[in-house]
Coordinates of C-alpha atoms and ligand atoms in Angstrom, one line a residue:
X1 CA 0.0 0.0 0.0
X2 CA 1.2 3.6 -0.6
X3 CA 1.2 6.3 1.4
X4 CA -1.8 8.3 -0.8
X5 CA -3.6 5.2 -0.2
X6 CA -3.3 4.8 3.6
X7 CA -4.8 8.3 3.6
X8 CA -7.5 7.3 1.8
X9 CA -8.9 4.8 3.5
X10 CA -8.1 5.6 7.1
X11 CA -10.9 6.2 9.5
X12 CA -11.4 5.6 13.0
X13 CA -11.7 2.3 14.5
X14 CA -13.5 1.7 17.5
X15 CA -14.1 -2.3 17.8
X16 CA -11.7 -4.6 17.7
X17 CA -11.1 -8.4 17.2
X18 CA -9.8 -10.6 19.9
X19 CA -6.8 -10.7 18.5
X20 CA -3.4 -9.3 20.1
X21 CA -0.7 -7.3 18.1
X22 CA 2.3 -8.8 17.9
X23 CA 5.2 -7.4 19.1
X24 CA 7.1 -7.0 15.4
X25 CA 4.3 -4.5 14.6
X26 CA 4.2 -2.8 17.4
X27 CA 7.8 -2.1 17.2
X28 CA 7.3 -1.2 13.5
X29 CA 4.7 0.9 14.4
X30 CA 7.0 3.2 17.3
X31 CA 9.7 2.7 14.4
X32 CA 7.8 4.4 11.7
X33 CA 6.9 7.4 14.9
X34 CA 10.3 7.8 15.7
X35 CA 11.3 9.0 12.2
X36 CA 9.2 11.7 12.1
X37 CA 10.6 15.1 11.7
X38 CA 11.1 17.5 15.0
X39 CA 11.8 21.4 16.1
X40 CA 15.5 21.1 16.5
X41 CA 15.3 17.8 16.2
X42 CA 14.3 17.5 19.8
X43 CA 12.5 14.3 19.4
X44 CA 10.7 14.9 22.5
X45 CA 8.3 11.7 22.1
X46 CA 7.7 9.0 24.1
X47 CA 5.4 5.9 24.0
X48 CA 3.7 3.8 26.8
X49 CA 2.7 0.6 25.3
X50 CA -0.7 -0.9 27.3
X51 CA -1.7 -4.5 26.5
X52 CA -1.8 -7.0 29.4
X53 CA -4.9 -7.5 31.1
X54 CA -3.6 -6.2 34.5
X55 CA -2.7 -2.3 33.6
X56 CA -6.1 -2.7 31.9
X57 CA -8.5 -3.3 34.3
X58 CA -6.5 -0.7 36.6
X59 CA -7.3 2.4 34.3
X60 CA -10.5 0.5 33.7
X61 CA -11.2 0.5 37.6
X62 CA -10.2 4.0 37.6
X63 CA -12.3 5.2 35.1
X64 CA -9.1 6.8 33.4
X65 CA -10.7 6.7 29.9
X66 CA -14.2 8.4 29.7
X67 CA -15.3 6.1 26.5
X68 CA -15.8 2.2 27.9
X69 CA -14.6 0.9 24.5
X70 CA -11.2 2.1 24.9
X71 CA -10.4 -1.2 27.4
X72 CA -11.2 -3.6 24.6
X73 CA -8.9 -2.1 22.7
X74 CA -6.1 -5.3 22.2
X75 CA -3.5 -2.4 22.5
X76 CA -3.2 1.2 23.9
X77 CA -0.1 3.6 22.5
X78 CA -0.2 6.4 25.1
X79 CA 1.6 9.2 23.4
X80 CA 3.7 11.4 25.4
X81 CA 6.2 14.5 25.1
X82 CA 8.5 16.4 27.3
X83 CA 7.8 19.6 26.8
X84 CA 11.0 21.3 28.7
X85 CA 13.5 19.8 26.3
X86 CA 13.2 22.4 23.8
X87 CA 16.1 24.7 23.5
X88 CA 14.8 28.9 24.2
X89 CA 12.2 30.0 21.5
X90 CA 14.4 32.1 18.9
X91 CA 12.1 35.2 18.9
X92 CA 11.4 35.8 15.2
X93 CA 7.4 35.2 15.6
X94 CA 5.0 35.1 18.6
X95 CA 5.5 31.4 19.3
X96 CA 6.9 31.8 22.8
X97 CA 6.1 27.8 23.8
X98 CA 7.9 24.4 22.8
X99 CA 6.8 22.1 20.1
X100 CA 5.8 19.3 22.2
X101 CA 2.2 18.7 20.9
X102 CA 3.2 19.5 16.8
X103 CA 5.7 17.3 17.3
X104 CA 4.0 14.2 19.2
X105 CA 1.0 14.6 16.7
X106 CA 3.3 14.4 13.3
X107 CA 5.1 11.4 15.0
X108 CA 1.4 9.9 15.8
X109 CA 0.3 10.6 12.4
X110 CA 3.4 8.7 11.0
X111 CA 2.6 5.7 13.7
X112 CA -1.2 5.8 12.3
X113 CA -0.8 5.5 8.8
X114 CA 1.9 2.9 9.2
X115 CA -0.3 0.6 11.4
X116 CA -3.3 1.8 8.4
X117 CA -0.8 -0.1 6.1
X118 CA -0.4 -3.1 8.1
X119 CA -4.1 -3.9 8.2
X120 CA -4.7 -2.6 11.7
X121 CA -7.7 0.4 12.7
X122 CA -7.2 2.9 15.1
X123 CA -8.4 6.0 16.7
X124 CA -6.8 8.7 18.3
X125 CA -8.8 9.3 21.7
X126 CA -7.8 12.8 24.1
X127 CA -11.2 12.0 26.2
X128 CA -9.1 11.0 29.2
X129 CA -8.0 11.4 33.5
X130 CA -4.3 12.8 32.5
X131 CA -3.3 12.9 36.1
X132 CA -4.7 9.4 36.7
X133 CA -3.3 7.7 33.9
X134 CA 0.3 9.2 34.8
X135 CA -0.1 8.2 38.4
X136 CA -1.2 4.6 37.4
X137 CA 1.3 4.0 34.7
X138 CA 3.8 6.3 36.5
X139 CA 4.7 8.5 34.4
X140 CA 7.0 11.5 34.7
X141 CA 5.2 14.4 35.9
X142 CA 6.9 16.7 33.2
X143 CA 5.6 15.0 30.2
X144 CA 2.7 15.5 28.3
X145 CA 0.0 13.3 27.6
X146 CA -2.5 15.1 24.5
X147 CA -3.7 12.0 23.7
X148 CA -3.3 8.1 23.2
X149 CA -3.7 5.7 20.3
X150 CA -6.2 2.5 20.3
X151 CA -4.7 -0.1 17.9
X152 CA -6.5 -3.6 16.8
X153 CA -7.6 -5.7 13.6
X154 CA -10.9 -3.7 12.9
X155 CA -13.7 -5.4 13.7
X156 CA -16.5 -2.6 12.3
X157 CA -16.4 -1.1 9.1
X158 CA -18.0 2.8 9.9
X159 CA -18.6 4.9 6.9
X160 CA -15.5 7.9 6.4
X161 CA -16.6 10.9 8.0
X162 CA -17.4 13.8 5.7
X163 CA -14.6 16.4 5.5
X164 CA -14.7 19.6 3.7
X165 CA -14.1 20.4 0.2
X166 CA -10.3 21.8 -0.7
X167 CA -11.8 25.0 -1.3
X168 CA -12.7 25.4 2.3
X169 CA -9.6 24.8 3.1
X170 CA -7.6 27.3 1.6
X171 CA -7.4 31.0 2.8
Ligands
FMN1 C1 -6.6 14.7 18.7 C2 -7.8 13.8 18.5 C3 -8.5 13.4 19.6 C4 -9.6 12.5 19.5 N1 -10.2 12.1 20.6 C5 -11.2 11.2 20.5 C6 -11.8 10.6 21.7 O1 -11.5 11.0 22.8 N2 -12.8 9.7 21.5 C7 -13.2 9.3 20.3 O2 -14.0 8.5 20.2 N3 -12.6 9.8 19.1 C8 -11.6 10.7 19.2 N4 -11.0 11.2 18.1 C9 -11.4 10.7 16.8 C10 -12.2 11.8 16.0 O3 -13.5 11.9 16.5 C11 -12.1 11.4 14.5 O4 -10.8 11.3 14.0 C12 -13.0 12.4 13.6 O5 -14.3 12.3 14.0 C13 -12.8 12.1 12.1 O6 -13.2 10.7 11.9 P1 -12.2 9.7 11.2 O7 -11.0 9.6 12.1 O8 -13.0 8.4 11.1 O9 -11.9 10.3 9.8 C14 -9.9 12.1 18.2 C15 -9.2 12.5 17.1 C16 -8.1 13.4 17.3 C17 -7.3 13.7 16.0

């Protein structure tokens, strides 16, 4: 599959067969994240890979994720970035903050359309108890968590979401 066809036919996926990702994907799947491009080439990313039953049923029991079918999810990516290792904004605009979150979502997007590729569906899901899910999975306190990544073998077929013509889309 090429890259103009991953595009195409990605959509969110929010059922999943019982069937685990292996580990070779996975790792091609934080592979394909970690050659995404960066502000200064801070790589700032980090994952937190959730698939045993255990972690599960302890953000389940916390109620960590809002949406119940994030824990039958075979595998969680929870994507993370620290925002204070950015070197000090050169001041030639008004962007006075780091790049943690452009960063993390170009390195997601990269992740997503690889795992698109391999067969798999997922969905990006931000509906979520930051603070519990760092304390459960303990997490350094200085990263960020914008949002995580659900990943299975689809097991729902929705209809692609509408999205607005080019000419919308261009000032
Ligand atoms: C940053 C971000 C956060 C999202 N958070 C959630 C979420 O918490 N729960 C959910 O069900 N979908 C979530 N979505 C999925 C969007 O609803 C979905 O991408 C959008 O409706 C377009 O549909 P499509 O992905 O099928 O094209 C999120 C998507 C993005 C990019």
């Amino acid at each position: 599959m090429d890259v103009e066809k991953a595009i195409d036919i990605r959509k969110s996926i929010r059922k999943y067969q019982d069937k685990q990702v292996s580990q070779e994907i996975i790792i091609k799947l934080l592979d394909a994240a970690r050659k995404a491009p960066s502000a200064h080439n801070t790589q700032s990313h980090k994952y937190f890979i959730v698939k045993d039953e255990e972690t599960m049923k302890k953000l389940k029991k916390a109620n960590a994720f809002k949406q119940p079918f994030v824990y039958d999810a075979p595998l969680i990516i929870i994507c993370c970035a620290n925002p204070s290792l950015y070197p000090k904004p050169i001041e030639v605009d008004d962007k006075s903050e780091n790049y943690a979150h452009e960063d993390l979502s170009i390195a997601s997007s990269f992740l997503v359309l690889q795992a698109t590729e391999l067969g798999l569906g997922t969905v990006f899901v931000a509906w979520m108890h930051r603070e519990k899910i760092k304390k459960i999975l303990k997490l350094p306190k200085n990263y960020i968590i914008p949002f995580a990544i659900l990943i299975g073998y689809p097991a729902e077929e929705p209809a692609q979401k509408p999205r607005k013509d080019l000419n919308e889309i261009i000032f």
